Amino acid sequence: MKLFLDTGFSEEVKSVREWCSIDGVTTNPSLIAKSGKSFRQAVGDICEVLPDGDISAEIISMEYSQMLEEALSISDISKNIVIKIPVSEQGLRLTEELSRRGIRTNLTLVFSLPQVLLCAKAGATYISVFMGRIDDIAFDNAVNILSNAVSVVEKYHYSSEILAASIRHPVHLVQTMQEGVHAVTVPYSVLKGLYKHPLTSSGIDRFMLDWEAAGLDLQK
Ligand code: E4P
């Protein structure tokens, strides 16, 4: 399973990289805006920190020729860029074109199975299904959509990978693992808490107390 960090901050990528082997980073216009840097600076810094990861960076235009221009210009930033495209008629058209040119894509803001099918047929590299935002409106079941999305691409042998996005808490991550989702992108606040468990902490304390009480030494 691929694990991505959902952030616009290269500092977070650097810090996580020290203890967790992430496969890439996903950004979006809101995350880049929070970073306080220019778009190219923020994305370039992330690519530099994670030169072998897949770094998703999003286009912002809605008109086809501008979308293509933006996609080509963003993909020039680094060889590990994946072009993030909101799903739409022009977005699907752009996905097909970039796929023909060998440029990888991440179709974003995906909330339904019909959208998943169209993204897969267009040749999307990743299809980002947003769990938290589906849960927010309680209109559908995010786990069912993800699980069916994985079945669709696997059953019909599409090359796309389903990427679970909009992860708000560790239970979302556990659900993606249970459903065999191919990739997941997790915000820094959630990722930082994942290795913690009260029994791990109390277990470490117990070991230390017993060790010290017995006067043990690692060299003896
Ligand atoms: C996906 O790639 C998006 O960047 C992200 O997961 C959106 O999460 P949010 O719904 O918490 O904003």
mmCIF file with all atom_site columns, C-alpha atoms and ligand atoms in Angstrom:
data_model
loop_
_atom_site.group_PDB
_atom_site.id
_atom_site.type_symbol
_atom_site.label_atom_id
_atom_site.label_alt_id
_atom_site.label_comp_id
_atom_site.label_asym_id
_atom_site.label_entity_id
_atom_site.label_seq_id
_atom_site.pdbx_PDB_ins_code
_atom_site.Cartn_x
_atom_site.Cartn_y
_atom_site.Cartn_z
_atom_site.occupancy
_atom_site.B_iso_or_equiv
_atom_site.pdbx_formal_charge
_atom_site.auth_seq_id
_atom_site.auth_comp_id
_atom_site.auth_asym_id
_atom_site.auth_atom_id
_atom_site.pdbx_PDB_model_num
ATOM   1   C CA . MET A 1 1   ? 0.000   0.000  0.000   1.00 0.00 ? 1   MET A CA 1
ATOM   2   C CA . LYS A 1 2   ? 1.364   3.428  -0.917  1.00 0.00 ? 2   LYS A CA 1
ATOM   3   C CA . LEU A 1 3   ? 1.384   6.013  1.848   1.00 0.00 ? 3   LEU A CA 1
ATOM   4   C CA . PHE A 1 4   ? 1.420   9.709  0.923   1.00 0.00 ? 4   PHE A CA 1
ATOM   5   C CA . LEU A 1 5   ? 1.576   12.822 3.082   1.00 0.00 ? 5   LEU A CA 1
ATOM   6   C CA . ASP A 1 6   ? -1.184  15.390 2.376   1.00 0.00 ? 6   ASP A CA 1
ATOM   7   C CA . THR A 1 7   ? 0.543   18.738 2.818   1.00 0.00 ? 7   THR A CA 1
ATOM   8   C CA . GLY A 1 8   ? 1.918   21.904 1.238   1.00 0.00 ? 8   GLY A CA 1
ATOM   9   C CA . PHE A 1 9   ? 4.734   22.207 3.819   1.00 0.00 ? 9   PHE A CA 1
ATOM   10  C CA . SER A 1 10  ? 8.127   20.782 2.789   1.00 0.00 ? 10  SER A CA 1
ATOM   11  C CA . GLU A 1 11  ? 9.133   21.037 6.477   1.00 0.00 ? 11  GLU A CA 1
ATOM   12  C CA . GLU A 1 12  ? 6.472   18.444 7.361   1.00 0.00 ? 12  GLU A CA 1
ATOM   13  C CA . VAL A 1 13  ? 7.714   16.163 4.583   1.00 0.00 ? 13  VAL A CA 1
ATOM   14  C CA . LYS A 1 14  ? 11.279  16.485 5.871   1.00 0.00 ? 14  LYS A CA 1
ATOM   15  C CA . SER A 1 15  ? 10.276  15.748 9.441   1.00 0.00 ? 15  SER A CA 1
ATOM   16  C CA . VAL A 1 16  ? 8.108   12.709 8.539   1.00 0.00 ? 16  VAL A CA 1
ATOM   17  C CA . ARG A 1 17  ? 10.770  11.383 6.171   1.00 0.00 ? 17  ARG A CA 1
ATOM   18  C CA . GLU A 1 18  ? 13.126  10.884 9.135   1.00 0.00 ? 18  GLU A CA 1
ATOM   19  C CA . TRP A 1 19  ? 10.981  8.132  10.662  1.00 0.00 ? 19  TRP A CA 1
ATOM   20  C CA . CYS A 1 20  ? 8.455   7.040  8.026   1.00 0.00 ? 20  CYS A CA 1
ATOM   21  C CA . SER A 1 21  ? 9.053   5.769  4.518   1.00 0.00 ? 21  SER A CA 1
ATOM   22  C CA . ILE A 1 22  ? 6.398   7.729  2.603   1.00 0.00 ? 22  ILE A CA 1
ATOM   23  C CA . ASP A 1 23  ? 5.860   7.175  -1.131  1.00 0.00 ? 23  ASP A CA 1
ATOM   24  C CA . GLY A 1 24  ? 4.969   10.734 -2.023  1.00 0.00 ? 24  GLY A CA 1
ATOM   25  C CA . VAL A 1 25  ? 3.038   13.900 -1.233  1.00 0.00 ? 25  VAL A CA 1
ATOM   26  C CA . THR A 1 26  ? -0.330  15.217 -2.350  1.00 0.00 ? 26  THR A CA 1
ATOM   27  C CA . THR A 1 27  ? -0.960  18.953 -2.424  1.00 0.00 ? 27  THR A CA 1
ATOM   28  C CA . ASN A 1 28  ? -3.978  21.018 -3.412  1.00 0.00 ? 28  ASN A CA 1
ATOM   29  C CA . PRO A 1 29  ? -4.521  24.773 -3.875  1.00 0.00 ? 29  PRO A CA 1
ATOM   30  C CA . SER A 1 30  ? -5.717  25.197 -0.263  1.00 0.00 ? 30  SER A CA 1
ATOM   31  C CA . LEU A 1 31  ? -2.679  23.365 1.166   1.00 0.00 ? 31  LEU A CA 1
ATOM   32  C CA . ILE A 1 32  ? -0.264  25.387 -0.995  1.00 0.00 ? 32  ILE A CA 1
ATOM   33  C CA . ALA A 1 33  ? -2.002  28.610 0.119   1.00 0.00 ? 33  ALA A CA 1
ATOM   34  C CA . LYS A 1 34  ? -1.410  27.616 3.775   1.00 0.00 ? 34  LYS A CA 1
ATOM   35  C CA . SER A 1 35  ? 2.324   27.080 3.154   1.00 0.00 ? 35  SER A CA 1
ATOM   36  C CA . GLY A 1 36  ? 2.850   30.825 2.723   1.00 0.00 ? 36  GLY A CA 1
ATOM   37  C CA . LYS A 1 37  ? 5.149   30.194 -0.259  1.00 0.00 ? 37  LYS A CA 1
ATOM   38  C CA . SER A 1 38  ? 4.610   30.735 -3.975  1.00 0.00 ? 38  SER A CA 1
ATOM   39  C CA . PHE A 1 39  ? 3.242   27.687 -5.829  1.00 0.00 ? 39  PHE A CA 1
ATOM   40  C CA . ARG A 1 40  ? 6.488   26.816 -7.609  1.00 0.00 ? 40  ARG A CA 1
ATOM   41  C CA . GLN A 1 41  ? 8.567   27.377 -4.476  1.00 0.00 ? 41  GLN A CA 1
ATOM   42  C CA . ALA A 1 42  ? 6.312   25.177 -2.311  1.00 0.00 ? 42  ALA A CA 1
ATOM   43  C CA . VAL A 1 43  ? 6.122   22.336 -4.855  1.00 0.00 ? 43  VAL A CA 1
ATOM   44  C CA . GLY A 1 44  ? 9.824   22.623 -5.760  1.00 0.00 ? 44  GLY A CA 1
ATOM   45  C CA . ASP A 1 45  ? 10.850  22.422 -2.083  1.00 0.00 ? 45  ASP A CA 1
ATOM   46  C CA . ILE A 1 46  ? 8.725   19.291 -1.594  1.00 0.00 ? 46  ILE A CA 1
ATOM   47  C CA . CYS A 1 47  ? 10.229  17.653 -4.716  1.00 0.00 ? 47  CYS A CA 1
ATOM   48  C CA . GLU A 1 48  ? 13.691  18.419 -3.398  1.00 0.00 ? 48  GLU A CA 1
ATOM   49  C CA . VAL A 1 49  ? 12.993  16.806 -0.010  1.00 0.00 ? 49  VAL A CA 1
ATOM   50  C CA . LEU A 1 50  ? 11.449  13.696 -1.610  1.00 0.00 ? 50  LEU A CA 1
ATOM   51  C CA . PRO A 1 51  ? 13.167  13.273 -5.007  1.00 0.00 ? 51  PRO A CA 1
ATOM   52  C CA . ASP A 1 52  ? 11.955  9.691  -5.467  1.00 0.00 ? 52  ASP A CA 1
ATOM   53  C CA . GLY A 1 53  ? 8.350   10.229 -4.340  1.00 0.00 ? 53  GLY A CA 1
ATOM   54  C CA . ASP A 1 54  ? 5.250   10.957 -6.400  1.00 0.00 ? 54  ASP A CA 1
ATOM   55  C CA . ILE A 1 55  ? 4.407   14.624 -5.826  1.00 0.00 ? 55  ILE A CA 1
ATOM   56  C CA . SER A 1 56  ? 0.871   15.600 -6.865  1.00 0.00 ? 56  SER A CA 1
ATOM   57  C CA . ALA A 1 57  ? 0.452   19.268 -7.812  1.00 0.00 ? 57  ALA A CA 1
ATOM   58  C CA . GLU A 1 58  ? -2.890  20.644 -8.987  1.00 0.00 ? 58  GLU A CA 1
ATOM   59  C CA . ILE A 1 59  ? -3.817  22.748 -12.012 1.00 0.00 ? 59  ILE A CA 1
ATOM   60  C CA . ILE A 1 60  ? -6.309  25.556 -11.415 1.00 0.00 ? 60  ILE A CA 1
ATOM   61  C CA . SER A 1 61  ? -7.758  26.511 -14.822 1.00 0.00 ? 61  SER A CA 1
ATOM   62  C CA . MET A 1 62  ? -11.045 25.165 -16.176 1.00 0.00 ? 62  MET A CA 1
ATOM   63  C CA . GLU A 1 63  ? -10.466 25.975 -19.858 1.00 0.00 ? 63  GLU A CA 1
ATOM   64  C CA . TYR A 1 64  ? -8.802  23.180 -21.833 1.00 0.00 ? 64  TYR A CA 1
ATOM   65  C CA . SER A 1 65  ? -5.881  24.940 -23.531 1.00 0.00 ? 65  SER A CA 1
ATOM   66  C CA . GLN A 1 66  ? -4.972  26.744 -20.284 1.00 0.00 ? 66  GLN A CA 1
ATOM   67  C CA . MET A 1 67  ? -5.259  23.460 -18.373 1.00 0.00 ? 67  MET A CA 1
ATOM   68  C CA . LEU A 1 68  ? -2.863  21.783 -20.805 1.00 0.00 ? 68  LEU A CA 1
ATOM   69  C CA . GLU A 1 69  ? -0.451  24.698 -20.596 1.00 0.00 ? 69  GLU A CA 1
ATOM   70  C CA . GLU A 1 70  ? -0.506  24.605 -16.782 1.00 0.00 ? 70  GLU A CA 1
ATOM   71  C CA . ALA A 1 71  ? -0.053  20.822 -16.691 1.00 0.00 ? 71  ALA A CA 1
ATOM   72  C CA . LEU A 1 72  ? 2.981   20.963 -18.985 1.00 0.00 ? 72  LEU A CA 1
ATOM   73  C CA . SER A 1 73  ? 4.518   23.826 -17.063 1.00 0.00 ? 73  SER A CA 1
ATOM   74  C CA . ILE A 1 74  ? 3.990   22.092 -13.676 1.00 0.00 ? 74  ILE A CA 1
ATOM   75  C CA . SER A 1 75  ? 5.407   18.817 -14.942 1.00 0.00 ? 75  SER A CA 1
ATOM   76  C CA . ASP A 1 76  ? 8.602   20.712 -15.847 1.00 0.00 ? 76  ASP A CA 1
ATOM   77  C CA . ILE A 1 77  ? 9.240   21.426 -12.135 1.00 0.00 ? 77  ILE A CA 1
ATOM   78  C CA . SER A 1 78  ? 10.548  17.907 -11.552 1.00 0.00 ? 78  SER A CA 1
ATOM   79  C CA . LYS A 1 79  ? 10.443  14.393 -12.988 1.00 0.00 ? 79  LYS A CA 1
ATOM   80  C CA . ASN A 1 80  ? 8.444   13.121 -9.994  1.00 0.00 ? 80  ASN A CA 1
ATOM   81  C CA . ILE A 1 81  ? 5.464   15.456 -10.508 1.00 0.00 ? 81  ILE A CA 1
ATOM   82  C CA . VAL A 1 82  ? 1.995   13.937 -10.898 1.00 0.00 ? 82  VAL A CA 1
ATOM   83  C CA . ILE A 1 83  ? -0.558  16.372 -12.357 1.00 0.00 ? 83  ILE A CA 1
ATOM   84  C CA . LYS A 1 84  ? -3.629  16.679 -10.150 1.00 0.00 ? 84  LYS A CA 1
ATOM   85  C CA . ILE A 1 85  ? -6.815  17.413 -12.083 1.00 0.00 ? 85  ILE A CA 1
ATOM   86  C CA . PRO A 1 86  ? -10.345 17.940 -10.716 1.00 0.00 ? 86  PRO A CA 1
ATOM   87  C CA . VAL A 1 87  ? -12.708 15.513 -12.472 1.00 0.00 ? 87  VAL A CA 1
ATOM   88  C CA . SER A 1 88  ? -14.714 17.271 -15.217 1.00 0.00 ? 88  SER A CA 1
ATOM   89  C CA . GLU A 1 89  ? -15.282 16.929 -18.957 1.00 0.00 ? 89  GLU A CA 1
ATOM   90  C CA . GLN A 1 90  ? -12.163 18.965 -19.741 1.00 0.00 ? 90  GLN A CA 1
ATOM   91  C CA . GLY A 1 91  ? -10.274 17.273 -16.914 1.00 0.00 ? 91  GLY A CA 1
ATOM   92  C CA . LEU A 1 92  ? -10.948 13.841 -18.423 1.00 0.00 ? 92  LEU A CA 1
ATOM   93  C CA . ARG A 1 93  ? -9.921  15.111 -21.851 1.00 0.00 ? 93  ARG A CA 1
ATOM   94  C CA . LEU A 1 94  ? -6.690  16.459 -20.367 1.00 0.00 ? 94  LEU A CA 1
ATOM   95  C CA . THR A 1 95  ? -6.056  13.161 -18.568 1.00 0.00 ? 95  THR A CA 1
ATOM   96  C CA . GLU A 1 96  ? -6.216  11.270 -21.866 1.00 0.00 ? 96  GLU A CA 1
ATOM   97  C CA . GLU A 1 97  ? -3.858  13.742 -23.511 1.00 0.00 ? 97  GLU A CA 1
ATOM   98  C CA . LEU A 1 98  ? -1.327  13.644 -20.664 1.00 0.00 ? 98  LEU A CA 1
ATOM   99  C CA . SER A 1 99  ? -1.544  9.860  -20.563 1.00 0.00 ? 99  SER A CA 1
ATOM   100 C CA . ARG A 1 100 ? -0.685  9.803  -24.317 1.00 0.00 ? 100 ARG A CA 1
ATOM   101 C CA . ARG A 1 101 ? 2.332   11.996 -23.536 1.00 0.00 ? 101 ARG A CA 1
ATOM   102 C CA . GLY A 1 102 ? 3.446   9.725  -20.677 1.00 0.00 ? 102 GLY A CA 1
ATOM   103 C CA . ILE A 1 103 ? 2.637   12.317 -17.976 1.00 0.00 ? 103 ILE A CA 1
ATOM   104 C CA . ARG A 1 104 ? 1.121   10.859 -14.810 1.00 0.00 ? 104 ARG A CA 1
ATOM   105 C CA . THR A 1 105 ? -2.144  12.188 -13.384 1.00 0.00 ? 105 THR A CA 1
ATOM   106 C CA . ASN A 1 106 ? -4.111  12.221 -10.137 1.00 0.00 ? 106 ASN A CA 1
ATOM   107 C CA . LEU A 1 107 ? -7.849  12.777 -10.716 1.00 0.00 ? 107 LEU A CA 1
ATOM   108 C CA . THR A 1 108 ? -9.198  14.581 -7.700  1.00 0.00 ? 108 THR A CA 1
ATOM   109 C CA . LEU A 1 109 ? -12.512 15.463 -6.021  1.00 0.00 ? 109 LEU A CA 1
ATOM   110 C CA . VAL A 1 110 ? -13.933 12.056 -6.894  1.00 0.00 ? 110 VAL A CA 1
ATOM   111 C CA . PHE A 1 111 ? -17.037 11.057 -4.939  1.00 0.00 ? 111 PHE A CA 1
ATOM   112 C CA . SER A 1 112 ? -18.887 8.432  -7.009  1.00 0.00 ? 112 SER A CA 1
ATOM   113 C CA . LEU A 1 113 ? -18.392 5.171  -8.894  1.00 0.00 ? 113 LEU A CA 1
ATOM   114 C CA . PRO A 1 114 ? -19.387 6.580  -12.297 1.00 0.00 ? 114 PRO A CA 1
ATOM   115 C CA . GLN A 1 115 ? -16.658 9.208  -11.833 1.00 0.00 ? 115 GLN A CA 1
ATOM   116 C CA . VAL A 1 116 ? -14.210 6.413  -10.957 1.00 0.00 ? 116 VAL A CA 1
ATOM   117 C CA . LEU A 1 117 ? -15.043 4.550  -14.175 1.00 0.00 ? 117 LEU A CA 1
ATOM   118 C CA . LEU A 1 118 ? -14.523 7.643  -16.375 1.00 0.00 ? 118 LEU A CA 1
ATOM   119 C CA . CYS A 1 119 ? -11.202 8.488  -14.678 1.00 0.00 ? 119 CYS A CA 1
ATOM   120 C CA . ALA A 1 120 ? -9.973  4.905  -15.124 1.00 0.00 ? 120 ALA A CA 1
ATOM   121 C CA . LYS A 1 121 ? -10.994 4.878  -18.787 1.00 0.00 ? 121 LYS A CA 1
ATOM   122 C CA . ALA A 1 122 ? -9.189  8.195  -19.349 1.00 0.00 ? 122 ALA A CA 1
ATOM   123 C CA . GLY A 1 123 ? -5.975  6.568  -18.100 1.00 0.00 ? 123 GLY A CA 1
ATOM   124 C CA . ALA A 1 124 ? -5.642  8.288  -14.702 1.00 0.00 ? 124 ALA A CA 1
ATOM   125 C CA . THR A 1 125 ? -2.610  7.124  -12.721 1.00 0.00 ? 125 THR A CA 1
ATOM   126 C CA . TYR A 1 126 ? -4.349  7.816  -9.400  1.00 0.00 ? 126 TYR A CA 1
ATOM   127 C CA . ILE A 1 127 ? -8.036  8.373  -8.625  1.00 0.00 ? 127 ILE A CA 1
ATOM   128 C CA . SER A 1 128 ? -8.514  10.304 -5.366  1.00 0.00 ? 128 SER A CA 1
ATOM   129 C CA . VAL A 1 129 ? -11.716 9.387  -3.538  1.00 0.00 ? 129 VAL A CA 1
ATOM   130 C CA . PHE A 1 130 ? -12.390 11.799 -0.664  1.00 0.00 ? 130 PHE A CA 1
ATOM   131 C CA . MET A 1 131 ? -13.505 9.970  2.494   1.00 0.00 ? 131 MET A CA 1
ATOM   132 C CA . GLY A 1 132 ? -13.892 12.827 4.997   1.00 0.00 ? 132 GLY A CA 1
ATOM   133 C CA . ARG A 1 133 ? -15.871 15.056 2.657   1.00 0.00 ? 133 ARG A CA 1
ATOM   134 C CA . ILE A 1 134 ? -18.272 12.192 1.859   1.00 0.00 ? 134 ILE A CA 1
ATOM   135 C CA . ASP A 1 135 ? -18.737 11.562 5.586   1.00 0.00 ? 135 ASP A CA 1
ATOM   136 C CA . ASP A 1 136 ? -19.270 15.304 6.179   1.00 0.00 ? 136 ASP A CA 1
ATOM   137 C CA . ILE A 1 137 ? -22.492 15.355 4.201   1.00 0.00 ? 137 ILE A CA 1
ATOM   138 C CA . ALA A 1 138 ? -23.610 11.821 5.195   1.00 0.00 ? 138 ALA A CA 1
ATOM   139 C CA . PHE A 1 139 ? -25.129 11.447 1.758   1.00 0.00 ? 139 PHE A CA 1
ATOM   140 C CA . ASP A 1 140 ? -23.234 8.299  0.866   1.00 0.00 ? 140 ASP A CA 1
ATOM   141 C CA . ASN A 1 141 ? -20.968 5.726  2.463   1.00 0.00 ? 141 ASN A CA 1
ATOM   142 C CA . ALA A 1 142 ? -17.289 6.506  1.846   1.00 0.00 ? 142 ALA A CA 1
ATOM   143 C CA . VAL A 1 143 ? -16.085 2.989  2.690   1.00 0.00 ? 143 VAL A CA 1
ATOM   144 C CA . ASN A 1 144 ? -18.528 1.408  0.215   1.00 0.00 ? 144 ASN A CA 1
ATOM   145 C CA . ILE A 1 145 ? -17.488 3.783  -2.548  1.00 0.00 ? 145 ILE A CA 1
ATOM   146 C CA . LEU A 1 146 ? -13.803 3.072  -1.939  1.00 0.00 ? 146 LEU A CA 1
ATOM   147 C CA . SER A 1 147 ? -14.300 -0.658 -1.743  1.00 0.00 ? 147 SER A CA 1
ATOM   148 C CA . ASN A 1 148 ? -16.336 -0.692 -4.985  1.00 0.00 ? 148 ASN A CA 1
ATOM   149 C CA . ALA A 1 149 ? -13.813 1.608  -6.685  1.00 0.00 ? 149 ALA A CA 1
ATOM   150 C CA . VAL A 1 150 ? -11.021 -0.873 -5.920  1.00 0.00 ? 150 VAL A CA 1
ATOM   151 C CA . SER A 1 151 ? -13.180 -3.752 -7.244  1.00 0.00 ? 151 SER A CA 1
ATOM   152 C CA . VAL A 1 152 ? -13.976 -1.880 -10.466 1.00 0.00 ? 152 VAL A CA 1
ATOM   153 C CA . VAL A 1 153 ? -10.356 -1.113 -11.404 1.00 0.00 ? 153 VAL A CA 1
ATOM   154 C CA . GLU A 1 154 ? -9.174  -4.592 -10.445 1.00 0.00 ? 154 GLU A CA 1
ATOM   155 C CA . LYS A 1 155 ? -12.050 -6.508 -12.060 1.00 0.00 ? 155 LYS A CA 1
ATOM   156 C CA . TYR A 1 156 ? -11.721 -4.690 -15.389 1.00 0.00 ? 156 TYR A CA 1
ATOM   157 C CA . HIS A 1 157 ? -7.899  -4.492 -15.219 1.00 0.00 ? 157 HIS A CA 1
ATOM   158 C CA . TYR A 1 158 ? -7.577  -0.710 -15.393 1.00 0.00 ? 158 TYR A CA 1
ATOM   159 C CA . SER A 1 159 ? -4.094  0.545  -14.600 1.00 0.00 ? 159 SER A CA 1
ATOM   160 C CA . SER A 1 160 ? -5.360  3.289  -12.228 1.00 0.00 ? 160 SER A CA 1
ATOM   161 C CA . GLU A 1 161 ? -4.714  3.101  -8.503  1.00 0.00 ? 161 GLU A CA 1
ATOM   162 C CA . ILE A 1 162 ? -7.415  4.131  -6.048  1.00 0.00 ? 162 ILE A CA 1
ATOM   163 C CA . LEU A 1 163 ? -6.086  6.742  -3.614  1.00 0.00 ? 163 LEU A CA 1
ATOM   164 C CA . ALA A 1 164 ? -8.060  7.403  -0.434  1.00 0.00 ? 164 ALA A CA 1
ATOM   165 C CA . ALA A 1 165 ? -7.949  11.134 0.364   1.00 0.00 ? 165 ALA A CA 1
ATOM   166 C CA . SER A 1 166 ? -9.551  13.505 2.852   1.00 0.00 ? 166 SER A CA 1
ATOM   167 C CA . ILE A 1 167 ? -8.447  11.284 5.726   1.00 0.00 ? 167 ILE A CA 1
ATOM   168 C CA . ARG A 1 168 ? -9.505  12.871 9.023   1.00 0.00 ? 168 ARG A CA 1
ATOM   169 C CA . HIS A 1 169 ? -8.561  10.238 11.645  1.00 0.00 ? 169 HIS A CA 1
ATOM   170 C CA . PRO A 1 170 ? -6.817  6.855  12.100  1.00 0.00 ? 170 PRO A CA 1
ATOM   171 C CA . VAL A 1 171 ? -10.081 4.900  11.659  1.00 0.00 ? 171 VAL A CA 1
ATOM   172 C CA . HIS A 1 172 ? -10.277 6.158  8.061   1.00 0.00 ? 172 HIS A CA 1
ATOM   173 C CA . LEU A 1 173 ? -6.784  4.743  7.465   1.00 0.00 ? 173 LEU A CA 1
ATOM   174 C CA . VAL A 1 174 ? -7.721  1.386  9.005   1.00 0.00 ? 174 VAL A CA 1
ATOM   175 C CA . GLN A 1 175 ? -10.802 1.227  6.760   1.00 0.00 ? 175 GLN A CA 1
ATOM   176 C CA . THR A 1 176 ? -8.671  1.838  3.649   1.00 0.00 ? 176 THR A CA 1
ATOM   177 C CA . MET A 1 177 ? -6.355  -1.032 4.654   1.00 0.00 ? 177 MET A CA 1
ATOM   178 C CA . GLN A 1 178 ? -9.316  -3.340 5.245   1.00 0.00 ? 178 GLN A CA 1
ATOM   179 C CA . GLU A 1 179 ? -10.742 -2.537 1.809   1.00 0.00 ? 179 GLU A CA 1
ATOM   180 C CA . GLY A 1 180 ? -7.481  -3.133 -0.064  1.00 0.00 ? 180 GLY A CA 1
ATOM   181 C CA . VAL A 1 181 ? -7.202  0.472  -1.260  1.00 0.00 ? 181 VAL A CA 1
ATOM   182 C CA . HIS A 1 182 ? -4.005  0.916  -3.308  1.00 0.00 ? 182 HIS A CA 1
ATOM   183 C CA . ALA A 1 183 ? -2.825  4.214  -1.802  1.00 0.00 ? 183 ALA A CA 1
ATOM   184 C CA . VAL A 1 184 ? -3.782  6.636  0.937   1.00 0.00 ? 184 VAL A CA 1
ATOM   185 C CA . THR A 1 185 ? -2.835  10.236 1.651   1.00 0.00 ? 185 THR A CA 1
ATOM   186 C CA . VAL A 1 186 ? -2.750  11.288 5.295   1.00 0.00 ? 186 VAL A CA 1
ATOM   187 C CA . PRO A 1 187 ? -2.326  14.753 6.867   1.00 0.00 ? 187 PRO A CA 1
ATOM   188 C CA . TYR A 1 188 ? 0.653   15.360 9.168   1.00 0.00 ? 188 TYR A CA 1
ATOM   189 C CA . SER A 1 189 ? -1.519  15.609 12.305  1.00 0.00 ? 189 SER A CA 1
ATOM   190 C CA . VAL A 1 190 ? -2.969  12.128 11.694  1.00 0.00 ? 190 VAL A CA 1
ATOM   191 C CA . LEU A 1 191 ? 0.311   10.510 10.607  1.00 0.00 ? 191 LEU A CA 1
ATOM   192 C CA . LYS A 1 192 ? 2.121   11.757 13.740  1.00 0.00 ? 192 LYS A CA 1
ATOM   193 C CA . GLY A 1 193 ? -0.335  9.916  15.966  1.00 0.00 ? 193 GLY A CA 1
ATOM   194 C CA . LEU A 1 194 ? -0.241  6.578  14.157  1.00 0.00 ? 194 LEU A CA 1
ATOM   195 C CA . TYR A 1 195 ? 2.648   4.936  15.997  1.00 0.00 ? 195 TYR A CA 1
ATOM   196 C CA . LYS A 1 196 ? 1.232   5.849  19.404  1.00 0.00 ? 196 LYS A CA 1
ATOM   197 C CA . HIS A 1 197 ? -0.647  3.389  21.604  1.00 0.00 ? 197 HIS A CA 1
ATOM   198 C CA . PRO A 1 198 ? -1.233  3.651  25.378  1.00 0.00 ? 198 PRO A CA 1
ATOM   199 C CA . LEU A 1 199 ? -0.072  0.046  25.867  1.00 0.00 ? 199 LEU A CA 1
ATOM   200 C CA . THR A 1 200 ? 3.160   0.796  23.971  1.00 0.00 ? 200 THR A CA 1
ATOM   201 C CA . SER A 1 201 ? 3.863   3.783  26.257  1.00 0.00 ? 201 SER A CA 1
ATOM   202 C CA . SER A 1 202 ? 3.009   1.940  29.470  1.00 0.00 ? 202 SER A CA 1
ATOM   203 C CA . GLY A 1 203 ? 4.975   -1.104 28.232  1.00 0.00 ? 203 GLY A CA 1
ATOM   204 C CA . ILE A 1 204 ? 8.105   1.025  27.688  1.00 0.00 ? 204 ILE A CA 1
ATOM   205 C CA . ASP A 1 205 ? 7.694   2.582  31.173  1.00 0.00 ? 205 ASP A CA 1
ATOM   206 C CA . ARG A 1 206 ? 7.343   -0.881 32.775  1.00 0.00 ? 206 ARG A CA 1
ATOM   207 C CA . PHE A 1 207 ? 10.460  -2.231 31.008  1.00 0.00 ? 207 PHE A CA 1
ATOM   208 C CA . MET A 1 208 ? 12.496  0.786  32.156  1.00 0.00 ? 208 MET A CA 1
ATOM   209 C CA . LEU A 1 209 ? 11.334  0.510  35.759  1.00 0.00 ? 209 LEU A CA 1
ATOM   210 C CA . ASP A 1 210 ? 12.115  -3.234 35.920  1.00 0.00 ? 210 ASP A CA 1
ATOM   211 C CA . TRP A 1 211 ? 15.493  -2.668 34.261  1.00 0.00 ? 211 TRP A CA 1
ATOM   212 C CA . GLU A 1 212 ? 16.513  0.078  36.663  1.00 0.00 ? 212 GLU A CA 1
ATOM   213 C CA . ALA A 1 213 ? 15.201  -1.761 39.737  1.00 0.00 ? 213 ALA A CA 1
ATOM   214 C CA . ALA A 1 214 ? 17.382  -4.772 38.831  1.00 0.00 ? 214 ALA A CA 1
ATOM   215 C CA . GLY A 1 215 ? 20.427  -2.494 38.295  1.00 0.00 ? 215 GLY A CA 1
ATOM   216 C CA . LEU A 1 216 ? 21.041  -3.988 34.827  1.00 0.00 ? 216 LEU A CA 1
ATOM   217 C CA . ASP A 1 217 ? 23.634  -2.658 32.343  1.00 0.00 ? 217 ASP A CA 1
ATOM   218 C CA . LEU A 1 218 ? 23.610  -3.346 28.553  1.00 0.00 ? 218 LEU A CA 1
ATOM   219 C CA . GLN A 1 219 ? 27.388  -3.889 28.587  1.00 0.00 ? 219 GLN A CA 1
ATOM   220 C CA . LYS A 1 220 ? 27.273  -6.560 31.293  1.00 0.00 ? 220 LYS A CA 1
HETATM 221 C C1 . E4P B 2 .   ? -6.432  15.133 -1.559  1.00 0.00 ? 1   E4P B C1 1
HETATM 222 O O1 . E4P B 2 .   ? -5.467  14.903 -2.267  1.00 0.00 ? 1   E4P B O1 1
HETATM 223 C C2 . E4P B 2 .   ? -6.689  16.371 -0.856  1.00 0.00 ? 1   E4P B C2 1
HETATM 224 O O2 . E4P B 2 .   ? -5.498  17.136 -0.831  1.00 0.00 ? 1   E4P B O2 1
HETATM 225 C C3 . E4P B 2 .   ? -7.063  16.201 0.584   1.00 0.00 ? 1   E4P B C3 1
HETATM 226 O O3 . E4P B 2 .   ? -6.989  14.874 1.013   1.00 0.00 ? 1   E4P B O3 1
HETATM 227 C C4 . E4P B 2 .   ? -8.344  16.892 0.952   1.00 0.00 ? 1   E4P B C4 1
HETATM 228 O O4 . E4P B 2 .   ? -8.606  16.697 2.311   1.00 0.00 ? 1   E4P B O4 1
HETATM 229 P P1 . E4P B 2 .   ? -9.697  17.561 3.093   1.00 0.00 ? 1   E4P B P1 1
HETATM 230 O O5 . E4P B 2 .   ? -11.050 17.114 2.668   1.00 0.00 ? 1   E4P B O5 1
HETATM 231 O O6 . E4P B 2 .   ? -9.438  17.255 4.544   1.00 0.00 ? 1   E4P B O6 1
HETATM 232 O O7 . E4P B 2 .   ? -9.434  18.988 2.723   1.00 0.00 ? 1   E4P B O7 1
#
